[in-house]
Tab-separated table of C-alpha atoms and ligand atoms in Angstrom:
chain	number	residue	atom	x	y	z
A	573	UNK	CA	139.442	104.486	95.012
A	574	UNK	CA	137.797	101.172	94.090
A	575	UNK	CA	134.116	100.682	94.404
A	576	UNK	CA	134.700	98.322	97.700
A	577	UNK	CA	136.509	101.542	98.741
A	578	UNK	CA	133.491	103.601	98.255
A	579	UNK	CA	131.067	100.923	99.817
A	580	UNK	CA	132.884	101.029	102.934
A	581	UNK	CA	133.256	104.876	103.164
A	582	UNK	CA	128.978	104.744	103.088
A	583	UNK	CA	128.952	101.945	105.182
A	584	UNK	CA	130.939	103.814	107.411
A	585	UNK	CA	129.271	107.228	107.147
A	586	UNK	CA	126.082	105.453	108.175
A	587	UNK	CA	127.322	104.865	111.640
A	588	UNK	CA	126.367	108.333	112.856
A	589	UNK	CA	122.717	107.884	112.070
A	590	UNK	CA	122.856	104.812	114.813
A	591	UNK	CA	121.738	106.392	118.041
A	592	UNK	CA	122.060	104.854	121.543
A	593	UNK	CA	118.955	102.466	122.444
A	594	UNK	CA	117.928	102.026	118.970
A	595	UNK	CA	116.174	98.771	117.251
A	596	UNK	CA	118.393	98.572	113.986
A	597	UNK	CA	117.254	96.576	110.779
A	598	UNK	CA	120.047	95.736	108.657
A	599	UNK	CA	119.783	94.883	104.853
A	600	UNK	CA	121.734	92.355	102.474
A	601	UNK	CA	124.665	92.712	100.694
A	602	UNK	CA	128.280	93.634	100.268
A	603	UNK	CA	127.733	97.328	101.211
A	604	UNK	CA	125.891	96.325	104.343
A	605	UNK	CA	128.389	93.738	104.847
A	606	UNK	CA	131.204	96.264	105.677
A	607	UNK	CA	128.388	97.801	107.934
A	608	UNK	CA	127.920	94.360	109.639
A	609	UNK	CA	131.798	94.051	110.221
A	610	UNK	CA	131.845	97.450	112.063
A	611	UNK	CA	128.667	97.188	114.447
A	612	UNK	CA	130.793	95.259	116.781
A	613	UNK	CA	132.776	98.614	117.620
A	614	UNK	CA	129.294	100.388	118.566
A	615	UNK	CA	127.649	97.639	119.764
A	616	UNK	CA	126.688	99.356	122.979
A	617	UNK	CA	124.300	101.779	121.042
A	618	UNK	CA	122.545	98.858	119.884
A	619	UNK	CA	119.006	97.733	121.587
A	620	UNK	CA	117.774	95.221	119.118
A	621	UNK	CA	118.777	94.003	115.631
A	622	UNK	CA	116.574	92.612	112.711
A	623	UNK	CA	117.656	91.163	109.616
A	624	UNK	CA	116.676	90.599	105.860
A	625	UNK	CA	117.924	87.749	104.910
A	626	UNK	CA	119.349	84.563	106.247
A	627	UNK	CA	122.943	85.459	105.084
A	628	UNK	CA	122.867	88.881	106.916
A	629	UNK	CA	121.458	86.955	110.142
A	630	UNK	CA	124.542	84.413	109.467
A	631	UNK	CA	127.001	87.335	109.895
A	632	UNK	CA	125.560	88.926	112.436
A	633	UNK	CA	125.493	86.050	114.690
A	634	UNK	CA	128.963	85.335	113.875
A	635	UNK	CA	129.455	88.803	115.425
A	636	UNK	CA	127.749	87.612	118.761
A	637	UNK	CA	124.229	89.704	117.907
A	638	UNK	CA	121.194	88.247	118.792
A	639	UNK	CA	118.722	88.819	115.951
A	640	UNK	CA	115.499	89.390	116.731
A	641	UNK	CA	112.357	89.294	114.292
A	642	UNK	CA	110.473	92.370	112.958
A	643	UNK	CA	107.070	90.331	114.971
A	644	UNK	CA	109.190	90.555	118.040
A	645	UNK	CA	110.439	94.341	118.023
A	646	UNK	CA	107.374	96.121	116.304
A	647	UNK	CA	108.818	98.748	114.360
A	648	UNK	CA	112.399	99.860	113.580
A	649	UNK	CA	114.323	102.927	114.662
A	650	UNK	CA	116.394	102.785	111.753
A	651	UNK	CA	116.871	100.548	108.421
A	652	UNK	CA	120.476	100.633	106.681
A	653	UNK	CA	120.676	98.772	103.241
A	654	UNK	CA	122.081	99.175	99.805
A	655	UNK	CA	120.761	99.565	96.177
A	656	UNK	CA	121.220	98.405	92.764
A	657	UNK	CA	120.283	101.924	91.469
A	658	UNK	CA	119.501	105.058	93.059
A	659	UNK	CA	117.889	108.297	91.964
A	660	UNK	CA	118.525	111.754	93.213
A	661	UNK	CA	114.852	111.845	94.399
A	662	UNK	CA	115.815	108.546	96.131
A	663	UNK	CA	114.095	106.185	94.306
A	664	UNK	CA	115.633	102.810	94.617
A	665	UNK	CA	116.002	99.509	92.625
A	666	UNK	CA	116.840	96.541	94.906
A	667	UNK	CA	116.902	92.808	95.187
A	668	UNK	CA	120.035	92.034	93.199
A	669	UNK	CA	121.084	89.649	96.135
A	670	UNK	CA	117.439	88.231	95.717
A	671	UNK	CA	116.535	89.665	99.322
A	672	UNK	CA	113.913	92.352	98.102
A	673	UNK	CA	110.807	90.973	99.805
A	674	UNK	CA	112.340	91.280	103.294
A	675	UNK	CA	113.937	94.432	102.376
A	676	UNK	CA	110.963	95.923	101.822
A	677	UNK	CA	109.033	94.855	104.803
A	678	UNK	CA	111.827	96.332	106.965
A	679	UNK	CA	111.954	99.490	105.012
A	680	UNK	CA	108.318	99.856	105.419
A	681	UNK	CA	108.709	99.332	108.895
A	682	UNK	CA	111.480	101.863	109.923
A	683	UNK	CA	110.808	105.654	111.222
A	684	UNK	CA	114.059	106.157	108.715
A	685	UNK	CA	116.046	104.437	105.898
A	686	UNK	CA	119.279	105.370	104.994
A	687	UNK	CA	120.696	103.978	102.174
A	688	UNK	CA	124.189	103.002	101.299
A	689	UNK	CA	126.176	103.151	98.035
A	690	UNK	CA	129.098	103.765	95.694
A	691	UNK	CA	128.768	106.185	92.877
A	692	UNK	CA	128.562	103.944	90.233
A	693	UNK	CA	124.942	103.066	91.470
A	694	UNK	CA	123.473	106.542	91.173
A	695	UNK	CA	121.629	107.293	87.977
A	696	UNK	CA	119.098	109.469	86.215
A	697	UNK	CA	116.362	107.069	85.317
A	698	UNK	CA	116.210	103.627	87.048
A	699	UNK	CA	116.143	100.262	84.767
A	700	UNK	CA	119.641	100.127	83.613
A	701	UNK	CA	120.208	97.384	86.119
A	702	UNK	CA	117.314	94.848	85.360
A	703	UNK	CA	114.597	94.893	87.935
A	704	UNK	CA	114.562	91.951	90.308
A	705	UNK	CA	110.925	90.810	90.673
A	706	UNK	CA	110.137	87.934	93.197
A	707	UNK	CA	107.363	85.570	91.967
A	708	UNK	CA	105.504	82.547	93.401
A	709	UNK	CA	106.798	79.628	91.277
A	710	UNK	CA	103.933	78.350	89.836
A	711	UNK	CA	103.051	82.221	88.362
A	712	UNK	CA	106.844	82.404	86.778
A	713	UNK	CA	105.533	81.690	83.568
A	714	UNK	CA	102.155	83.635	83.440
A	715	UNK	CA	104.150	86.771	85.312
A	716	UNK	CA	106.711	86.463	82.699
A	717	UNK	CA	104.347	86.779	79.765
A	718	UNK	CA	102.702	89.817	81.337
A	719	UNK	CA	106.154	91.439	81.239
A	720	UNK	CA	106.502	90.352	77.630
A	721	UNK	CA	103.457	92.145	76.514
A	722	UNK	CA	104.904	95.298	78.395
A	723	UNK	CA	107.798	95.212	75.904
A	724	UNK	CA	110.059	94.215	78.694
A	725	UNK	CA	112.172	91.136	78.645
A	726	UNK	CA	112.249	88.991	81.835
A	727	UNK	CA	114.932	86.448	83.110
A	728	UNK	CA	114.583	83.971	84.975
A	729	UNK	CA	117.330	83.671	87.493
A	730	UNK	CA	118.184	80.126	87.652
A	731	UNK	CA	119.063	77.839	90.389
A	732	UNK	CA	118.041	80.482	92.964
A	733	UNK	CA	115.489	80.406	95.452
A	734	UNK	CA	114.555	83.111	97.818
A	735	UNK	CA	114.705	82.979	101.467
A	736	UNK	CA	110.850	82.631	101.289
A	737	UNK	CA	110.973	79.357	98.752
A	738	UNK	CA	110.187	81.539	95.350
A	739	UNK	CA	111.981	82.542	92.241
A	740	UNK	CA	113.354	85.958	91.047
A	741	UNK	CA	112.853	87.056	87.371
A	742	UNK	CA	115.210	90.127	86.376
A	743	UNK	CA	113.348	92.113	83.936
A	744	UNK	CA	115.336	93.705	81.322
A	745	UNK	CA	114.422	96.639	79.218
A	746	UNK	CA	111.611	98.151	81.488
A	747	UNK	CA	111.247	102.075	80.819
A	748	UNK	CA	110.770	103.417	84.544
A	749	UNK	CA	110.393	106.475	83.700
A	750	UNK	CA	107.479	107.226	86.365
A	751	UNK	CA	108.541	104.712	89.194
A	752	UNK	CA	105.682	105.189	91.476
A	753	UNK	CA	103.356	104.340	88.458
A	754	UNK	CA	105.015	101.239	87.162
A	755	UNK	CA	105.496	99.946	91.206
A	756	UNK	CA	101.481	100.527	91.295
A	757	UNK	CA	101.306	98.532	88.102
A	758	UNK	CA	103.336	95.599	88.697
A	759	UNK	CA	102.054	95.195	92.182
A	760	UNK	CA	98.877	94.385	90.479
A	761	UNK	CA	100.061	91.417	88.982
A	762	UNK	CA	98.914	88.213	90.738
A	763	UNK	CA	102.014	85.839	91.466
A	764	UNK	CA	104.248	88.901	92.256
A	765	UNK	CA	105.599	88.564	95.573
A	766	UNK	CA	107.382	92.161	95.411
A	767	UNK	CA	109.168	94.040	92.948
A	768	UNK	CA	112.339	95.564	93.583
A	769	UNK	CA	111.419	99.072	92.862
A	770	UNK	CA	111.160	101.476	96.024
A	771	UNK	CA	109.551	104.569	95.057
A	772	UNK	CA	106.342	104.339	97.503
A	773	UNK	CA	108.960	103.725	100.289
A	774	UNK	CA	112.340	105.579	98.941
A	775	UNK	CA	115.114	105.876	101.326
A	776	UNK	CA	115.185	109.202	103.456
A	777	UNK	CA	118.576	109.453	103.135
A	778	UNK	CA	121.427	108.713	100.462
A	779	UNK	CA	124.799	108.126	101.420
A	780	UNK	CA	127.007	107.711	98.360
A	781	UNK	CA	130.670	106.527	98.512
A	782	UNK	CA	132.735	108.712	95.952
A	783	UNK	CA	136.458	109.632	95.394
A	784	UNK	CA	136.042	112.489	97.529
A	785	UNK	CA	134.452	111.118	100.450
A	786	UNK	CA	130.633	110.371	101.071
A	787	UNK	CA	128.007	112.524	99.718
A	788	UNK	CA	124.604	112.489	101.524
A	789	UNK	CA	121.162	113.744	99.893
A	790	UNK	CA	117.968	113.701	101.940
A	791	UNK	CA	114.420	113.086	100.438
B	2271	5RP	C1	120.014	92.621	97.982
B	2271	5RP	C2	119.921	94.099	97.793
B	2271	5RP	C3	121.219	94.887	97.744
B	2271	5RP	O1	121.433	95.864	98.777
B	2271	5RP	C4	121.710	95.114	96.423
B	2271	5RP	O2	122.146	94.183	95.406
B	2271	5RP	C5	123.272	96.152	96.437
B	2271	5RP	O3	124.217	95.173	96.880
B	2271	5RP	P1	125.793	95.351	96.882
B	2271	5RP	O4	125.853	96.483	97.932
B	2271	5RP	O5	126.159	93.999	97.165
B	2271	5RP	O6	126.334	96.314	95.877
B	2271	5RP	O7	119.239	94.732	97.411
B	2271	5RP	O8	118.920	92.129	97.878
């Protein structure tokens, strides 16, 4: 099975969590795009839909969905999104697509967060995938120096501006042995808008597409 097949299987497995009348949040990325392709088939189950990025909004609108804002709907019943890395404790690294800030807001607003991945994303310890961090452009050099002091290696994602008008640092070589502590520590650095580490708000359910089908882990 290819990675795309596994992503599609995980996306398909998430459909069973979408119940009639739900207010649904939709993440960003190639795994979620498989889900977006399937949503017209269950349109009657979805009351309102909220998007985590301009890219996802465009895809939803192409399929005939009217996208609501989070301000309009209040909390979400369910948020479905992919991840760049996940652990068995359902801690995540996200933001490979640069949508981490809105993704974190939607995950925080959701009663249930279902994360869909292929099995290459399941890791023992987070941090092999460079940690995406959204920073205010004027603070980019300052925040980078802070990472260097931590013996990490921040790399500016060139020619990329987030939907919020900010920059991304992809932080290599950060040892994430204690995700809660690292998330707290990074959140205290001025100029960082969002850290792509989802430890304080991990997934509730992880659906992992693999050669055999889909494995489910719960938090
Ligand atoms: C975007 C994300 C994505 O969920 C993450 O990058 C996974 O992407 P893909 O489903 O394409 O592998 O966090 O900001």
